[in-house]
mmCIF file with all atom_site columns, C-alpha atoms in Angstrom:
data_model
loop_
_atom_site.group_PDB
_atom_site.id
_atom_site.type_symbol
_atom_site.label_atom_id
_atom_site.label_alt_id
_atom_site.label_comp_id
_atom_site.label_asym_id
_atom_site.label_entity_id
_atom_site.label_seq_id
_atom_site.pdbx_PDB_ins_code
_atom_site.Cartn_x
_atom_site.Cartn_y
_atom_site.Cartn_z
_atom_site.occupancy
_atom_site.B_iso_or_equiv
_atom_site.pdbx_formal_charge
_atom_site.auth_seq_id
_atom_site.auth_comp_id
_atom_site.auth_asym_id
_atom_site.auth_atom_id
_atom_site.pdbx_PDB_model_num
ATOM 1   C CA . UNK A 1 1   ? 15.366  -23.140 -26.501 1.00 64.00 ? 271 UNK A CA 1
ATOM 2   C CA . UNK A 1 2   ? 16.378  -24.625 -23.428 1.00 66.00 ? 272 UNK A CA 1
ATOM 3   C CA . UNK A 1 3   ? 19.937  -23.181 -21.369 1.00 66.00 ? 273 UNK A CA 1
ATOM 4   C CA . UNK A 1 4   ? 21.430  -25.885 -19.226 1.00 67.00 ? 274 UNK A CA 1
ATOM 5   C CA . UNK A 1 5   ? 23.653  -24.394 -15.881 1.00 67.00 ? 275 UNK A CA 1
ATOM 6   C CA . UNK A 1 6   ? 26.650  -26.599 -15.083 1.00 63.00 ? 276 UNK A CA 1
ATOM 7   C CA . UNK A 1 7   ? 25.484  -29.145 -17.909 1.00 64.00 ? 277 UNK A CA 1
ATOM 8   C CA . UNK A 1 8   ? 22.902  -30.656 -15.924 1.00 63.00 ? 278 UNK A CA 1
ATOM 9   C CA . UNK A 1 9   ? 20.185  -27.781 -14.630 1.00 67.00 ? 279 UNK A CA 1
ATOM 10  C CA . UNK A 1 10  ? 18.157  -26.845 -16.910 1.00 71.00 ? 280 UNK A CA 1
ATOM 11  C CA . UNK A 1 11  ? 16.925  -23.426 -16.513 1.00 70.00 ? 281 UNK A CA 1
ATOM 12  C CA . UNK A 1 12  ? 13.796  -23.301 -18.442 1.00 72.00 ? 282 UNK A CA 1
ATOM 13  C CA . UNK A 1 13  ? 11.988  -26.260 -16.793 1.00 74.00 ? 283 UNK A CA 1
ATOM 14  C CA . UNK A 1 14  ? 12.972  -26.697 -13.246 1.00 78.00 ? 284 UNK A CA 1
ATOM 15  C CA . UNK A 1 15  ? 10.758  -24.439 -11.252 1.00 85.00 ? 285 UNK A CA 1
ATOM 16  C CA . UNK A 1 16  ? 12.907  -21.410 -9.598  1.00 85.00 ? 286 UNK A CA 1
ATOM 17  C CA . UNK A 1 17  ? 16.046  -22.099 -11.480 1.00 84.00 ? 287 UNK A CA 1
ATOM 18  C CA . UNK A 1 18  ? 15.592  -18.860 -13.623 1.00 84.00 ? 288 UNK A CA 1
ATOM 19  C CA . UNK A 1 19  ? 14.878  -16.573 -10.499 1.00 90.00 ? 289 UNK A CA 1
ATOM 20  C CA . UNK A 1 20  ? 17.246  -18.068 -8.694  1.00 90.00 ? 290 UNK A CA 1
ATOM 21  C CA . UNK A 1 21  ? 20.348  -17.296 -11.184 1.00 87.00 ? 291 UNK A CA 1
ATOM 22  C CA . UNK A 1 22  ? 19.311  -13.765 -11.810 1.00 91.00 ? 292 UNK A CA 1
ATOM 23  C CA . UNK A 1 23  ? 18.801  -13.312 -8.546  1.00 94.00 ? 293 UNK A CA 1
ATOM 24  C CA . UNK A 1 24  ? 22.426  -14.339 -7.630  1.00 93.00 ? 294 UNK A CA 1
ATOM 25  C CA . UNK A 1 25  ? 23.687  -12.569 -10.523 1.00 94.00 ? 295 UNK A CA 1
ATOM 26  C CA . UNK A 1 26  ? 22.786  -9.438  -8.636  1.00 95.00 ? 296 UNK A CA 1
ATOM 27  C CA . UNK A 1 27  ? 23.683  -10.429 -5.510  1.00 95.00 ? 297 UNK A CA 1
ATOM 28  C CA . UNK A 1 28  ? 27.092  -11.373 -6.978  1.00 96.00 ? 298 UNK A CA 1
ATOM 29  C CA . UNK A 1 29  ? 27.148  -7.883  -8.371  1.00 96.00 ? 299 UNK A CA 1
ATOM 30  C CA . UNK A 1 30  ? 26.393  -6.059  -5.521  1.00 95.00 ? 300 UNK A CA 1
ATOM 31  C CA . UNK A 1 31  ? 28.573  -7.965  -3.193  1.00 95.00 ? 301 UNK A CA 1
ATOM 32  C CA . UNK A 1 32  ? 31.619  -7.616  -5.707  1.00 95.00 ? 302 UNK A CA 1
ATOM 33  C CA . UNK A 1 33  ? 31.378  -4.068  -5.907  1.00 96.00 ? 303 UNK A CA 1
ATOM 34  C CA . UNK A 1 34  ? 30.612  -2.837  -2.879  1.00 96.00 ? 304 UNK A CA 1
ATOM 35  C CA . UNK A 1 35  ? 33.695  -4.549  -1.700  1.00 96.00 ? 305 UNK A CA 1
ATOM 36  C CA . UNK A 1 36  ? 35.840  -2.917  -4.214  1.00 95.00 ? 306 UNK A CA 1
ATOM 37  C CA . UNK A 1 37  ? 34.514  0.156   -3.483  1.00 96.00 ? 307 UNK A CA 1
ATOM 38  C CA . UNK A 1 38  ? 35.551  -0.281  0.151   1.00 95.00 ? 308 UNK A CA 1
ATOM 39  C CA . UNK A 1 39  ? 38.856  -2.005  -0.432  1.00 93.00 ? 309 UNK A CA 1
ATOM 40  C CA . UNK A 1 40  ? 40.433  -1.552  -4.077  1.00 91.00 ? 310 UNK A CA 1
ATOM 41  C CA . UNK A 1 41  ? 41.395  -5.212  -3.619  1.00 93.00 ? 311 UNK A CA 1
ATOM 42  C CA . UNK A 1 42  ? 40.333  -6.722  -7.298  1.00 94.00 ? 312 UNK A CA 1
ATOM 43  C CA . UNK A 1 43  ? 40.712  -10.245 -6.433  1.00 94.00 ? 313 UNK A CA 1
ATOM 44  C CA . UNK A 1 44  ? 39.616  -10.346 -2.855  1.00 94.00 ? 314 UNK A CA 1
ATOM 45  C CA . UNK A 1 45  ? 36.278  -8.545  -4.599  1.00 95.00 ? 315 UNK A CA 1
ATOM 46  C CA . UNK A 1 46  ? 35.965  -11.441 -7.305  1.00 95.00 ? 316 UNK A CA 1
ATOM 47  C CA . UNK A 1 47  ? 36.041  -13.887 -4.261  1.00 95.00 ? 317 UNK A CA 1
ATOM 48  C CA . UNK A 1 48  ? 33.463  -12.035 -2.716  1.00 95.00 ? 318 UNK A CA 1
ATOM 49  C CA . UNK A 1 49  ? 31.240  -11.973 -5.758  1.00 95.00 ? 319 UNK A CA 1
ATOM 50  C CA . UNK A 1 50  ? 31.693  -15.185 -6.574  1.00 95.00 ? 320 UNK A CA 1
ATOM 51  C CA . UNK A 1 51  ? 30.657  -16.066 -2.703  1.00 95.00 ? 321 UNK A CA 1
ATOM 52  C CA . UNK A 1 52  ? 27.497  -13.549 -3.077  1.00 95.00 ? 322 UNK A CA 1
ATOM 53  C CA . UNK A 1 53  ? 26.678  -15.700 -6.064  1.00 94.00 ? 323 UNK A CA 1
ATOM 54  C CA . UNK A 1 54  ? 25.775  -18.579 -4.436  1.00 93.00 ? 324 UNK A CA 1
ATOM 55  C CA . UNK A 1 55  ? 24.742  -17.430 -0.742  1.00 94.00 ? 325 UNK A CA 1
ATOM 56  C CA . UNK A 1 56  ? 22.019  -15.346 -2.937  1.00 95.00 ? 326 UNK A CA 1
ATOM 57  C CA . UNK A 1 57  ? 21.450  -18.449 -5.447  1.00 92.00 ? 327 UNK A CA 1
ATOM 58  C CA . UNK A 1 58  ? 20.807  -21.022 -2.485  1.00 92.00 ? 328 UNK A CA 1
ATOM 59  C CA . UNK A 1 59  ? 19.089  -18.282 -0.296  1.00 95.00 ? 329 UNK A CA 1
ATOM 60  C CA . UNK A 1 60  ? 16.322  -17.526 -3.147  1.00 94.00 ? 330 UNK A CA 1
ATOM 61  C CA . UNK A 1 61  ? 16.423  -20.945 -4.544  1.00 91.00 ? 331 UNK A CA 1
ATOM 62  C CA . UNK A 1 62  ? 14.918  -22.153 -1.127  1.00 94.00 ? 332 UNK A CA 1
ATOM 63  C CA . UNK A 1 63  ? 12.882  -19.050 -0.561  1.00 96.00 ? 333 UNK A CA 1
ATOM 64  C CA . UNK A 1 64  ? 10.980  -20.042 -4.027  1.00 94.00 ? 334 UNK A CA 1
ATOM 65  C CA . UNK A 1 65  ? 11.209  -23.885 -3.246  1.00 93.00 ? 335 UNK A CA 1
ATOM 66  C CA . UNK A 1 66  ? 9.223   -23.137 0.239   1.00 96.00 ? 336 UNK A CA 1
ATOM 67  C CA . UNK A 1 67  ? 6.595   -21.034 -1.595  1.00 96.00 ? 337 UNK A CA 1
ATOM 68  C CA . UNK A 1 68  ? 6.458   -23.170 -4.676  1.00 94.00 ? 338 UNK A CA 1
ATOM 69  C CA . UNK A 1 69  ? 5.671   -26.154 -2.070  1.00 95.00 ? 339 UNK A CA 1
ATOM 70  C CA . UNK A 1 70  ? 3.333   -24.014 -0.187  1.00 97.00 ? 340 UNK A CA 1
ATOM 71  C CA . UNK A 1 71  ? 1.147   -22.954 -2.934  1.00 96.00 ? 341 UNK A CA 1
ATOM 72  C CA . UNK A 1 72  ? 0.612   -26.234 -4.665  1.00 95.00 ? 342 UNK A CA 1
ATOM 73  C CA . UNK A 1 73  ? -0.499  -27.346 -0.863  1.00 96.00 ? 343 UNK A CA 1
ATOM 74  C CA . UNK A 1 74  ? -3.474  -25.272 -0.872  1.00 96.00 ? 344 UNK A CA 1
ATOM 75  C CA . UNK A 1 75  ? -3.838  -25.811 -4.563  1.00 95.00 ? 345 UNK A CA 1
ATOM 76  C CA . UNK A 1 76  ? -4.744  -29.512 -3.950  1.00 94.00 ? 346 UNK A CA 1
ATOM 77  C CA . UNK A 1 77  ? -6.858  -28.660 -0.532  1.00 93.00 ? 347 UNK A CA 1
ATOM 78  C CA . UNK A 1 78  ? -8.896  -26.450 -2.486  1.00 91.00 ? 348 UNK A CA 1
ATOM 79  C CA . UNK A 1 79  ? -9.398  -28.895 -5.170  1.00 91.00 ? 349 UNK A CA 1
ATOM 80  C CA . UNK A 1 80  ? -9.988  -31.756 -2.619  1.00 89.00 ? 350 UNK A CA 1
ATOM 81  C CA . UNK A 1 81  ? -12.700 -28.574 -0.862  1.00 85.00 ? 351 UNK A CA 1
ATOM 82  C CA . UNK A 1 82  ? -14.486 -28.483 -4.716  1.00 85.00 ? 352 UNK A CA 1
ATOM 83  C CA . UNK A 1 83  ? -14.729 -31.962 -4.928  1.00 83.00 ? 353 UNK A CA 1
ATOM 84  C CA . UNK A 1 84  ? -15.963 -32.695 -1.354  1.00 79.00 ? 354 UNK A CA 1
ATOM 85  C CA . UNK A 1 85  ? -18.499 -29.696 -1.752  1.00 79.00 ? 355 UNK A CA 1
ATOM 86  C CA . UNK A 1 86  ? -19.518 -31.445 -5.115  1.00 75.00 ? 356 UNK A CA 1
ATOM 87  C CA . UNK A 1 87  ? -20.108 -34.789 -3.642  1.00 75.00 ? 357 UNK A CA 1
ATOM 88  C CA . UNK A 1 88  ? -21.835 -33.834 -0.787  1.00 75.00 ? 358 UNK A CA 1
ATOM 89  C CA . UNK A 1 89  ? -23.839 -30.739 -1.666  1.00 74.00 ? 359 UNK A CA 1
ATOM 90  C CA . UNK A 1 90  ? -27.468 -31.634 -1.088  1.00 71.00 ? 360 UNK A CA 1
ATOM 91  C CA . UNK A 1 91  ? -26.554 -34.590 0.621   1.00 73.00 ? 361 UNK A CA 1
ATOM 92  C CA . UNK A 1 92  ? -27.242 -35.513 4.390   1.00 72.00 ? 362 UNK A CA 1
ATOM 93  C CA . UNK A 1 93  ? -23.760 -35.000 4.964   1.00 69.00 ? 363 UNK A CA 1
ATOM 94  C CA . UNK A 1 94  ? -23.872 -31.480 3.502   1.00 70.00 ? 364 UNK A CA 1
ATOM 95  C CA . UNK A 1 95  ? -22.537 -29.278 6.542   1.00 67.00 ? 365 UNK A CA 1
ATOM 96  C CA . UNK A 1 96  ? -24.651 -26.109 5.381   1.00 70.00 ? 366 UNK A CA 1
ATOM 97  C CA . UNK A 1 97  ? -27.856 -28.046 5.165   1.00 68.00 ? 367 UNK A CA 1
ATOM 98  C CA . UNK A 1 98  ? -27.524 -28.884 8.688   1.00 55.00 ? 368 UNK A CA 1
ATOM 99  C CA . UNK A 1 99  ? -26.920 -25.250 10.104  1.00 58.00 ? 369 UNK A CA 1
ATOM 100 C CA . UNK A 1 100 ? -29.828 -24.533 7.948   1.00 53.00 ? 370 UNK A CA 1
ATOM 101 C CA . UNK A 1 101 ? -32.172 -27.065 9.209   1.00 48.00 ? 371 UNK A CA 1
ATOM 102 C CA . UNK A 1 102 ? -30.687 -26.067 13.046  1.00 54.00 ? 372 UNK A CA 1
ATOM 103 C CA . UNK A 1 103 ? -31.676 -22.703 12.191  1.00 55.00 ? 373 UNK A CA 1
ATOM 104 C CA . UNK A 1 104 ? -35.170 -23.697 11.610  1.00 54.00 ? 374 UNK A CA 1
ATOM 105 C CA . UNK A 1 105 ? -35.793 -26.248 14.752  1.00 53.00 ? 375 UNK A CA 1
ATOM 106 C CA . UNK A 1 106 ? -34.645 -22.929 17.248  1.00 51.00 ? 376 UNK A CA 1
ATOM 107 C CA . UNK A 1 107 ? -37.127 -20.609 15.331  1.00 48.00 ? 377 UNK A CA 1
#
């Protein structure tokens, strides 16, 4: 069962969305009490949760984007790496064949 934030996001297939909104439901927490246990102002404290909410959100949501983005990067270099090695493994072109065969010519 899908849960969609705001109508539109939907939390259980967009990458990071899930993280993200626990992540700023703490931070919202935190923020929210800690300034009502400095202040005693309730509604100031609500203001400042709220705004700990989102700076949190945002703040994982492109902490998770960068490292979601990152690891699917070397993901498809390593696959491209597999495929080269594949093709050219055995091959004249095969860069360990050649450091083997310069190896031999010094001997």
């Amino acid at each position: 069962q899908s849960f969609k934030l705001l109508g539109f996001l939907d939390v259980k297939s967009v990458p990071c969305a899930r993280e993200s909104v626990l992540y700023g439901s703490l931070g919202s927490f935190v923020v929210g009490l800690g300034h009502f246990l400095a202040t005693s102002r309730v509604r100031r404290s609500c203001d400042f949760a709220v705004g700990g909410f989102i700076c949190t959100m945002l703040g994982y949501w492109f902490y998770c984007r960068y490292n979601l983005a990152q690891h699917r990067i070397r993901q498809r270099m390593l696959k491209e790496g597999m495929r080269n090695k594949m093709l050219f493994e055995g091959s004249s072109l095969d860069p360990e064949r050649k450091h083997i065969g310069n190896e031999r010519n010094d001997s």
